[in-house]
Short mmCIF file of C-alpha atoms and ligand atoms in Angstrom, two decimals:
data_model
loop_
_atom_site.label_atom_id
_atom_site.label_comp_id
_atom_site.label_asym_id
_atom_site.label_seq_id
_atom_site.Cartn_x
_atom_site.Cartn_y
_atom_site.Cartn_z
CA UNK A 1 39.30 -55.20 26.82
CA UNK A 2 42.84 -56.36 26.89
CA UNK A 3 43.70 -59.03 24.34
CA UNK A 4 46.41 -61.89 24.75
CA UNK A 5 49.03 -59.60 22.95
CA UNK A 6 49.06 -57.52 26.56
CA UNK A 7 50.47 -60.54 28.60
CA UNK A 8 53.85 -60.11 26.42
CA UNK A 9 56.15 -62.87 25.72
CA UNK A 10 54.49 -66.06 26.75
CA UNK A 11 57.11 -68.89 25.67
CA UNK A 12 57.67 -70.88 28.57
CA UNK A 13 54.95 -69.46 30.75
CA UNK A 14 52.04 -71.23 32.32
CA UNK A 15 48.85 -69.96 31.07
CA UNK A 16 45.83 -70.61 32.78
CA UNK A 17 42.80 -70.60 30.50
CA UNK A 18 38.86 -70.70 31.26
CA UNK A 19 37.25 -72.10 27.99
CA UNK A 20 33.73 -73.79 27.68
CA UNK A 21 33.88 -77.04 27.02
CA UNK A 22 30.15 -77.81 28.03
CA UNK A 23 29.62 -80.39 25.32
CA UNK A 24 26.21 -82.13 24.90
CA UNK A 25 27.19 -85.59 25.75
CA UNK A 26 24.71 -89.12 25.11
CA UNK A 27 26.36 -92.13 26.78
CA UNK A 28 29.41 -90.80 27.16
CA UNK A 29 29.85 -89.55 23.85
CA UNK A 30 30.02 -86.29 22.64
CA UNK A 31 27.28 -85.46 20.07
CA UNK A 32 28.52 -81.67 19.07
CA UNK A 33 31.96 -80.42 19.28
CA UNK A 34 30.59 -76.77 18.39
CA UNK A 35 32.10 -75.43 21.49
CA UNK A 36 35.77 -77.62 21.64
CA UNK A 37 36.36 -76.56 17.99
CA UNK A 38 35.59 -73.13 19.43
CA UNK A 39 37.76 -72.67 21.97
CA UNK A 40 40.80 -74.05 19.45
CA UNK A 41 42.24 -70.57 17.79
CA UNK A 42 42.48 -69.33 21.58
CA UNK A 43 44.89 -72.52 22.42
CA UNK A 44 46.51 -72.90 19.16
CA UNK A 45 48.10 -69.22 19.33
CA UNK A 46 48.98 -70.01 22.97
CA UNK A 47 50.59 -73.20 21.82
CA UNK A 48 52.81 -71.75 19.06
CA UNK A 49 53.62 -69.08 21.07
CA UNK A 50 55.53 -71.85 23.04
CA UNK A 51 53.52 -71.46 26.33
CA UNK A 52 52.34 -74.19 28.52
CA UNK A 53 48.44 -74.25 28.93
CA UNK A 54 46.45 -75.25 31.55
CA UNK A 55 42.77 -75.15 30.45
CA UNK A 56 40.27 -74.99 33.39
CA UNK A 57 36.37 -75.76 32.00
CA UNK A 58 33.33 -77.74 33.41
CA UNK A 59 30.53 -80.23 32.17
CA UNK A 60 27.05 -80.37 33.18
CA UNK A 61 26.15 -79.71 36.81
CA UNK A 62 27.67 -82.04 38.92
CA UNK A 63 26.62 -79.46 42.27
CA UNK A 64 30.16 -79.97 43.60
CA UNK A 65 30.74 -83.19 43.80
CA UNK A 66 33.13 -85.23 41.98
CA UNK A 67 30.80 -87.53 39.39
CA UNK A 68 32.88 -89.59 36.96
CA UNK A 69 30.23 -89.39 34.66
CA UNK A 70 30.78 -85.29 34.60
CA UNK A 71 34.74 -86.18 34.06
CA UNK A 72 36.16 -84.43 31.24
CA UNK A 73 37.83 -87.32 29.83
CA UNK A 74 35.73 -87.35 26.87
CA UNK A 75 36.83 -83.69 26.02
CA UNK A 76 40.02 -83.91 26.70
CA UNK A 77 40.06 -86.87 24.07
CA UNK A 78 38.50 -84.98 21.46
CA UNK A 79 40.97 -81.79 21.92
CA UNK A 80 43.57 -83.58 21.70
CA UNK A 81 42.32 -85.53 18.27
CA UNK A 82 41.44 -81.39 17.04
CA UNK A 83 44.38 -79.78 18.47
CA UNK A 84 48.24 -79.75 17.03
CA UNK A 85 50.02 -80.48 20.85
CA UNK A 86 49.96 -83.17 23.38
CA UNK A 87 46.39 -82.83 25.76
CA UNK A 88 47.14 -84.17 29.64
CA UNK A 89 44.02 -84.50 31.80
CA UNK A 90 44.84 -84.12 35.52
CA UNK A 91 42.80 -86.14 37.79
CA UNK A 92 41.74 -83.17 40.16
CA UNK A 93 40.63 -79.91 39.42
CA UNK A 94 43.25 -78.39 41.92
CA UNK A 95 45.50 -81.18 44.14
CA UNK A 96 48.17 -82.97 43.59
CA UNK A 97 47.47 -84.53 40.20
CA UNK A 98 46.90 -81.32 38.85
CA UNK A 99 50.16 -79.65 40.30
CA UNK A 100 51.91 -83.03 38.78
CA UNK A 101 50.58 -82.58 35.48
CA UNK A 102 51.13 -78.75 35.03
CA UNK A 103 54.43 -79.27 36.54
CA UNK A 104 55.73 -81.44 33.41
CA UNK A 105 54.57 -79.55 30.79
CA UNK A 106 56.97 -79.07 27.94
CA UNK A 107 56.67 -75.38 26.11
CA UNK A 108 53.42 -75.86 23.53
CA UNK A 109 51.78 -78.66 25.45
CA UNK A 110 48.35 -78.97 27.16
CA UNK A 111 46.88 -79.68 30.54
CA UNK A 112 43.43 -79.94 31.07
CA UNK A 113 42.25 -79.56 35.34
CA UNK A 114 39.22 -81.93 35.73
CA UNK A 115 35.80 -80.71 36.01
CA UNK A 116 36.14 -77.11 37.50
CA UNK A 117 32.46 -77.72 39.37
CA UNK A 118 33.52 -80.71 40.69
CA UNK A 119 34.28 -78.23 43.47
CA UNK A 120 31.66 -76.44 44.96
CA UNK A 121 33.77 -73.19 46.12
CA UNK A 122 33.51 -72.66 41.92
CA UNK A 123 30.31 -71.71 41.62
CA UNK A 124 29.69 -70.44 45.82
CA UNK A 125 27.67 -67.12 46.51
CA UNK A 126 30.39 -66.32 49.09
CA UNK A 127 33.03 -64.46 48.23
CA UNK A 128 35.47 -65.88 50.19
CA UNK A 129 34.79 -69.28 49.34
CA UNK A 130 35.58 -68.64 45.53
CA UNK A 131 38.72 -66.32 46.12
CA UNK A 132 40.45 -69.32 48.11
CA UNK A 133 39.88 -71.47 45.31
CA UNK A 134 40.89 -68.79 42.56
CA UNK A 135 44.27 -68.34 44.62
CA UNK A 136 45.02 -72.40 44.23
CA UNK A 137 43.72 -71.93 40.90
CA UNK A 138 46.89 -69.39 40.56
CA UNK A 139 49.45 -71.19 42.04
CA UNK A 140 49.12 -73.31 38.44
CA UNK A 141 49.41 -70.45 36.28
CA UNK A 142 51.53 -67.21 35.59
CA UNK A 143 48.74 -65.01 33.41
CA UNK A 144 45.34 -66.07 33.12
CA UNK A 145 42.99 -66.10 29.74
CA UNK A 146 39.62 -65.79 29.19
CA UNK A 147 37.76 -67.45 26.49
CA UNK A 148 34.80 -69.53 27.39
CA UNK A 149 32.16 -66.87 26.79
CA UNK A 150 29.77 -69.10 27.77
CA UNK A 151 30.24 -68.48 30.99
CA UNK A 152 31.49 -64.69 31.17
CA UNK A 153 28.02 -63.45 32.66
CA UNK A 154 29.07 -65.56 35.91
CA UNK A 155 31.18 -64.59 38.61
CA UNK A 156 32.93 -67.79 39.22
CA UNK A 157 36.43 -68.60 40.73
CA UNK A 158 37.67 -69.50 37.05
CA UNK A 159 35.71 -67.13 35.52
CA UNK A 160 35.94 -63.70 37.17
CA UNK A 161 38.04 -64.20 40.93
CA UNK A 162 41.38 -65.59 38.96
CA UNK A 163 41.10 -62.91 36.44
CA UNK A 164 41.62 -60.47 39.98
CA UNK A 165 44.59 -62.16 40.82
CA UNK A 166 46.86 -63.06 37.73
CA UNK A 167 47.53 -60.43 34.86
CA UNK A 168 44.45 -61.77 33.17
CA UNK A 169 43.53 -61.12 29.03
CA UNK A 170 40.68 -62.01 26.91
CA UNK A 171 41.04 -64.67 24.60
CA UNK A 172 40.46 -64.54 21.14
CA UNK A 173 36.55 -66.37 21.18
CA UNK A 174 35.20 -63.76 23.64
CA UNK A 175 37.07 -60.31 21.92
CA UNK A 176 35.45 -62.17 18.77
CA UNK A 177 31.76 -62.73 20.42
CA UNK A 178 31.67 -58.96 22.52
CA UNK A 179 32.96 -57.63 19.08
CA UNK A 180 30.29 -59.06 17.01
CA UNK A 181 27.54 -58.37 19.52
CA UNK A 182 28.23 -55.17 20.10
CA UNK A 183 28.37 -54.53 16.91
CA UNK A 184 24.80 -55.94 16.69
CA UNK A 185 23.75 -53.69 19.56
CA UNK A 186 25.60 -50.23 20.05
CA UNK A 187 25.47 -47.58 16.85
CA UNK A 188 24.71 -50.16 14.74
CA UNK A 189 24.53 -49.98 10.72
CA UNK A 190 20.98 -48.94 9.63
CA UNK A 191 18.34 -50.20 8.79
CA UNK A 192 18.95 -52.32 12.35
CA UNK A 193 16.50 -55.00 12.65
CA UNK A 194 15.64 -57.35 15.88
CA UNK A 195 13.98 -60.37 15.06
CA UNK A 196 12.94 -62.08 18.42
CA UNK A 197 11.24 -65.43 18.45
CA UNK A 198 11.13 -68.13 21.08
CA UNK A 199 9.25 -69.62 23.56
CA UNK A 200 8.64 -66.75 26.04
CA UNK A 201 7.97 -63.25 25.98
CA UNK A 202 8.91 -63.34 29.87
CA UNK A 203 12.48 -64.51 28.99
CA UNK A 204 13.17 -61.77 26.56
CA UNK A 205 11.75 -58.75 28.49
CA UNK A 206 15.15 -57.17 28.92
CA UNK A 207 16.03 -57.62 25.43
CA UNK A 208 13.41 -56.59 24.01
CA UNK A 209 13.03 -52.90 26.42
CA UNK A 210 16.92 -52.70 25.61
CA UNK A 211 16.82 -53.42 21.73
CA UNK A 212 13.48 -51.31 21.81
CA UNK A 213 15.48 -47.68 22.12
CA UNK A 214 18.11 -48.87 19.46
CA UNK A 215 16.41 -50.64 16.71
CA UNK A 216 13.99 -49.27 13.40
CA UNK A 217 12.29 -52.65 12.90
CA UNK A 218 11.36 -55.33 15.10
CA UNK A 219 10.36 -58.84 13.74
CA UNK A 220 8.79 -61.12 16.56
CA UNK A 221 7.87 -64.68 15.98
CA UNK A 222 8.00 -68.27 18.03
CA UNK A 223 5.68 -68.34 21.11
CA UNK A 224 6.32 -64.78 22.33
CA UNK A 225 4.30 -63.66 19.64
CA UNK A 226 1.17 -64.96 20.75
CA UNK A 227 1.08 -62.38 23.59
CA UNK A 228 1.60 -59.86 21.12
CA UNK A 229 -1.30 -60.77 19.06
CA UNK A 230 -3.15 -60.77 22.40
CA UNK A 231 -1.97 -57.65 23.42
CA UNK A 232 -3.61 -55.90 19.93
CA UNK A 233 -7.03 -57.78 21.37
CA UNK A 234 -6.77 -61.06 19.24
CA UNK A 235 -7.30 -64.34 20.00
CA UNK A 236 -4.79 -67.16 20.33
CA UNK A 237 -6.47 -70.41 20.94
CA UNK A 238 -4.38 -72.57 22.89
CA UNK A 239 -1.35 -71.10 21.58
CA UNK A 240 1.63 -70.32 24.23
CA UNK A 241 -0.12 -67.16 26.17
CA UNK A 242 1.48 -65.26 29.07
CA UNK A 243 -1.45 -63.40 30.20
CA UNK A 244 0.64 -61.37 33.10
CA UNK A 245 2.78 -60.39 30.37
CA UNK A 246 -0.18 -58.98 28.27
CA UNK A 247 0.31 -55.10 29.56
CA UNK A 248 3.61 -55.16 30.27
CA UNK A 249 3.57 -56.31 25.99
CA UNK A 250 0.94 -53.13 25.45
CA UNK A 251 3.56 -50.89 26.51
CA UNK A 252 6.35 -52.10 24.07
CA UNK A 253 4.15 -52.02 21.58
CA UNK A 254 2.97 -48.28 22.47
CA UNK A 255 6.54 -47.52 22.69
CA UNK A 256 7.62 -49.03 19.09
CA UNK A 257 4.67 -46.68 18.17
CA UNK A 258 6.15 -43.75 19.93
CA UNK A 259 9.64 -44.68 18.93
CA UNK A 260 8.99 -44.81 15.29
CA UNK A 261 9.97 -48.37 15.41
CA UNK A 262 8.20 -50.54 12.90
CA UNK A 263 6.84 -53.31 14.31
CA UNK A 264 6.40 -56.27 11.92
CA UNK A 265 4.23 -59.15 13.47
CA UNK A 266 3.18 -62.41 11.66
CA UNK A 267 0.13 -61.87 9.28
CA UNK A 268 -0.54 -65.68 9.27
CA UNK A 269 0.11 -68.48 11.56
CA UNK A 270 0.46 -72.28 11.35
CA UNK A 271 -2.07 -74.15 13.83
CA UNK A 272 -2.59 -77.19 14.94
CA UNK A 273 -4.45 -79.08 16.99
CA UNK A 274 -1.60 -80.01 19.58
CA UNK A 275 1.70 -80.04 19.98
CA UNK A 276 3.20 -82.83 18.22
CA UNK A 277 5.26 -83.47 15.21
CA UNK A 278 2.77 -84.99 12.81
CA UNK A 279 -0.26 -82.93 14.06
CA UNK A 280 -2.31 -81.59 10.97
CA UNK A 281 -1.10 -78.31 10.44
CA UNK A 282 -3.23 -75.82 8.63
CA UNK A 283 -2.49 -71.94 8.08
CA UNK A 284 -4.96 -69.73 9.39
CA UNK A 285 -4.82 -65.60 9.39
CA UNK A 286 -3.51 -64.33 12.24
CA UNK A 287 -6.70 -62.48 13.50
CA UNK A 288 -8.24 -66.33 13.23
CA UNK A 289 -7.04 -68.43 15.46
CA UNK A 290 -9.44 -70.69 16.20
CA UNK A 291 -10.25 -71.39 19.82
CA UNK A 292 -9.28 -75.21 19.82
CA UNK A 293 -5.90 -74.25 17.97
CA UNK A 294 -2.53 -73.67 18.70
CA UNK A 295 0.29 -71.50 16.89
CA UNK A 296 3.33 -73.74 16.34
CA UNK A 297 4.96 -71.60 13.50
CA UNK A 298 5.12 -68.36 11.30
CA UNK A 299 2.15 -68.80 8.08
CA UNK A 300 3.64 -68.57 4.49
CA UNK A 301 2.95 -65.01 4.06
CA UNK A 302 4.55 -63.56 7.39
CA UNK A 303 7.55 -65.78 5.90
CA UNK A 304 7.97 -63.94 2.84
CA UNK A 305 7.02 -60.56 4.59
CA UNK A 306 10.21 -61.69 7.20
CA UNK A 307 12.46 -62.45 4.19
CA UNK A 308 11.89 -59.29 2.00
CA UNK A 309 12.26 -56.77 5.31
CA UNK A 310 14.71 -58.63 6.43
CA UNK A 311 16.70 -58.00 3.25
CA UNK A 312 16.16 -53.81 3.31
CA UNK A 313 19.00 -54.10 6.65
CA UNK A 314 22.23 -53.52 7.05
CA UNK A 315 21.98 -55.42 10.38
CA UNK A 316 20.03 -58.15 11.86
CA UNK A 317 20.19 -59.23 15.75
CA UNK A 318 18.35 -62.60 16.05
CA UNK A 319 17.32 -64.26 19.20
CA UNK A 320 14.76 -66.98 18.87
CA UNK A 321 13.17 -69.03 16.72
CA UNK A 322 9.82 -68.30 14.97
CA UNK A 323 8.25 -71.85 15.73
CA UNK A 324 8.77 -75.18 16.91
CA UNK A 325 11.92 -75.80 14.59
CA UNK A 326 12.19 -79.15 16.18
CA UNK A 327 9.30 -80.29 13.85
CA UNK A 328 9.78 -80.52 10.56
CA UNK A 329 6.28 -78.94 9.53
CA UNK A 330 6.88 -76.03 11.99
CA UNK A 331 10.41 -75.29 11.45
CA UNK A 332 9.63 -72.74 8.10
CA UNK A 333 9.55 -69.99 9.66
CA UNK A 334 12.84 -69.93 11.30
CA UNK A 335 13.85 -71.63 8.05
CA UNK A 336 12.82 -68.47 6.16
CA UNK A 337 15.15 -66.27 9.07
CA UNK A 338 17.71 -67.87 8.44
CA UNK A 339 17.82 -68.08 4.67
CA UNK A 340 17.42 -64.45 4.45
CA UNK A 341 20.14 -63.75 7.10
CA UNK A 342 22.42 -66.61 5.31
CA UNK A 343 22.03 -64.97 2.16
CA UNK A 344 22.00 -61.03 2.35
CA UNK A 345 25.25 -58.86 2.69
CA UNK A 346 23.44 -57.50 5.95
CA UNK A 347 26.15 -58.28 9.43
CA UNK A 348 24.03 -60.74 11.27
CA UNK A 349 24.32 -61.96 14.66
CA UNK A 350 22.77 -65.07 15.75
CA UNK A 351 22.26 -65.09 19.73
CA UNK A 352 20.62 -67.60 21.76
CA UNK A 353 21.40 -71.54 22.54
CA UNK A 354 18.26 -72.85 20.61
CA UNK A 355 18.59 -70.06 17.84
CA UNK A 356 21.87 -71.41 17.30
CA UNK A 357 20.87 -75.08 17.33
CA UNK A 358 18.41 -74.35 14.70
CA UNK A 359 20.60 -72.64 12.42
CA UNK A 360 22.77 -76.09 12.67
CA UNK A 361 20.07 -78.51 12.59
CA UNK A 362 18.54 -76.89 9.11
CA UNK A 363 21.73 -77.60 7.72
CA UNK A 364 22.93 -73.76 7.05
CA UNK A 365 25.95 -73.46 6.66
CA UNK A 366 27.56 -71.65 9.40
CA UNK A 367 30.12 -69.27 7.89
CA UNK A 368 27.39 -67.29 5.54
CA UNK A 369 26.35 -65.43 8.97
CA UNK A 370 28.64 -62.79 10.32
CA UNK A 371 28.67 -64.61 13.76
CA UNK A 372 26.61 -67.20 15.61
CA UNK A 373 27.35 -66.81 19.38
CA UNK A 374 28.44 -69.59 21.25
CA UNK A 375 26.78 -68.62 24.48
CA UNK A 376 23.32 -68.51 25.22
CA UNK A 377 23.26 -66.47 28.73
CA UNK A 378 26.11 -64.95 28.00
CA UNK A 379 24.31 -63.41 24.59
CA UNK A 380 21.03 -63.29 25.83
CA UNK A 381 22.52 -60.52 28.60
CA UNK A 382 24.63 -58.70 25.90
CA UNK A 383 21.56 -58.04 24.17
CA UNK A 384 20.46 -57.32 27.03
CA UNK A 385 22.89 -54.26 27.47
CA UNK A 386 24.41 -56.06 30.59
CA UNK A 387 27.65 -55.82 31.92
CA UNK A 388 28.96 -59.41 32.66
CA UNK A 389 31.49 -60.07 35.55
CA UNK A 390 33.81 -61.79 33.15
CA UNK A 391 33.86 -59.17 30.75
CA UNK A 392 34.19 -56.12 33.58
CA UNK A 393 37.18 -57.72 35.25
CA UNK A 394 39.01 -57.26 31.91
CA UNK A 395 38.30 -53.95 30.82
CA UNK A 396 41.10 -51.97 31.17
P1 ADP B 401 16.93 -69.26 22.46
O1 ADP B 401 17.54 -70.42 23.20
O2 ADP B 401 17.45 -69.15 21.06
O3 ADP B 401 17.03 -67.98 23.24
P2 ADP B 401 14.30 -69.91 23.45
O4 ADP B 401 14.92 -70.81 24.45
O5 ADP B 401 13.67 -68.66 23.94
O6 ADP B 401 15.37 -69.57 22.31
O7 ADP B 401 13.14 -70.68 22.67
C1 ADP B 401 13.36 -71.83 21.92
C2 ADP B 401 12.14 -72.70 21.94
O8 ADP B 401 10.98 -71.98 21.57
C3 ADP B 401 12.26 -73.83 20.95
O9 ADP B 401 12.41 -75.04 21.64
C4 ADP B 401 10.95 -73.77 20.17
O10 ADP B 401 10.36 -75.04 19.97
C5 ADP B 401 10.08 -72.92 21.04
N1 ADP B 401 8.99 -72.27 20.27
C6 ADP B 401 9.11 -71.51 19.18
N2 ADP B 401 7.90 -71.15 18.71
C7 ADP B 401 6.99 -71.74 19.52
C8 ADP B 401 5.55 -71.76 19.53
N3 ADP B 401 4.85 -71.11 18.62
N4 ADP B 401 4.96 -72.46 20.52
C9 ADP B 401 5.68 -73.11 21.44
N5 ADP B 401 7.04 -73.13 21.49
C10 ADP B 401 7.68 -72.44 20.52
MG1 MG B 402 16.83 -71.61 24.85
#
């Protein structure tokens, strides 16, 4: 992949930059920075390098149309409270205001295009459509950077068609999130564990017949698990159940067999009565579910049997979370994941929107995992073994 260092000198030149700024906003205001704070090594090396940036990003899903309430005036508020340089927001994503603004920045200062989906060639199926707004997208910029992983599985004009037409680099989030997840994927350290969790098995097919061929031990947990246990001929109660997914489950299990991969399933499961946050919640054994029961979360036991095989690896890929983290009584399991992860020496990836969410809403602190991916697509198809548009277009 080439890095930032291969677009030479930059001092003085306009660099166009794709990062994600897709901020959860309530009324206006943004409730997690995660991804601005993100994106800020990537524009803080461009600024010192004395280059003038244009940052191109979206919010939400405005479908093309200009909505002031998908503006990113909030963000461009909060970069420029985070970032060391002056932050202009241009009024368009590519007319005049835009040209205006880009046209008086000073070496080292900031311009930030409106809301990149605000037009709908961004996001078209025609290829066309996006290359004629990728070529105005240009006309603002001298070299082009990558960096909002979160959106380097699409082929978008600001994503993948610019990065055809400028001499185009990856920035220093995504070389830091393909780094990291490859390492968690391809010849990884051994013992290589995959714990997989979430809410269903359907979602994670690909990563789990992909991580399947490379891993010696996979953990599952969350709601996917429940097909599992159905798969070995158990029963689940009302628990989350994809019966069309029950053979297509026998076979990864057959193959884990044939593999040699140890597959560690729950031994014990929390139940209760419905889903809600202050339903009783009893532990049952996992081969007694009752009938008018559903699994919300990992038992006590399969906990501790997570946490001690967890700590035999030299590696841990995680997608998922091993129960319904939201609630308090069901959030142990994932709890117990992420303690062992957060304390062993083991490299650990963390991949997966709501996997990542969890780790931040439990309070752990971030920096005692190797990496927690920004993206949630994006890392779901890395795991995948994938190749995404917006990483292709920059190989060499
Ligand atoms: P990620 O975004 O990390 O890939 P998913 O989107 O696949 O994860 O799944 C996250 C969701 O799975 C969470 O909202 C969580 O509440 C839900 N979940 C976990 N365990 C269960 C369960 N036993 N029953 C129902 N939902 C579950
Ligand atoms: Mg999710």
């Amino acid at each position: 992949m080439r890095t930032i260092e291969s677009l030479g000198d930059l001092r003085g030149k306009r660099v166009l930059v794709r990062s994600d700024f897709n901020v959860p906003l309530k009324d206006g205001v943004i409730t997690d920075d995660g991804r601005i704070r993100a994106a800020l090594p990537t524009l803080e090396k461009l600024v010192h390098a004395g280059a003038r940036v244009v940052v191109m990003a979206h919010l939400g899903r405005p479908k093309g149309e200009v909505k002031p309430e998908f503006s990113l005036a909030p963000v461009a508020a909060r970069l420029g409270e985070l970032v060391d340089a002056p932050v202009t927001l241009a009024k368009d994503v590519t007319g005049p205001s835009a040209h205006e603004v880009v046209a008086a920045l000073k070496d080292g200062e900031i311009a930030l295009l409106e809301n990149v989906r605000f037009d709908a060639r961004e996001t078209s199926k025609v290829d066309a459509e996006r290359e004629a707004l990728a070529k105005e997208y240009a006309e603002l910029g001298d070299v082009f950077v990558s960096d909002g992983f979160g959106v380097v599985h699409r082929k978008q004009a600001s994503v993948y068609d610019i990065a055809k037409i400028l001499p185009s680099a990856a920035g220093l989030l995504v070389v830091k999130e393909i780094e990291s997840l490859r390492r968690a994927t391809d010849n990884p350290e051994r013992p290589y564990a995959v714990v997989l969790g979430g809410s269903k098995v359907s979602d994670k097919l690909g990563v789990i017949a992909n991580l399947l061929t490379k891993a010696d031990m996979l953990l599952i947990g969350g709601g996917m698990v429940f097909t599992f246990l159905a798969a070995k001929g158990l029963n689940v109660g009302k628990s989350l159940l994809e019966e069309d997914q029950i053979d297509v489950v026998r076979g990864y299990i057959d193959e884990a067999a044939q593999r040699g991969v140890e597959l560690v399933l729950p031994v014990d499961i929390i139940v209760a009565p419905e889903f809600s946050a202050d339903a009783p919640a009893t532990v049952v054994p996992a081969d007694a579910i009752p009938a008018d029961q559903m699994g919300l979360d990992i038992g006590p036991e399969s906990q501790k049997l997570f946490a001690e095989k967890l700590a035999t690896t030299k590696t841990v890929a995680w997608n998922g979370p091993m129960g319904v983290f939201e609630f308090p009584a069901f959030s142990g399991g994932t709890r117990a994941v992420a303690e062992a992860l957060s304390k062993g020496s083991m490299f650990s990836v963390v991949g997966g929107g709501d996997s990542a969410a969890a780790v931040r809403l439990l309070g752990f602190d971030e920096s005692t995992f190797s990496h927690i991916s920004t993206g949630g697509g994006a890392s779901l198809e890395l795991l995948e073994g994938k190749v995404l548009p917006g990483i292709a277009v920059l190989e060499d």
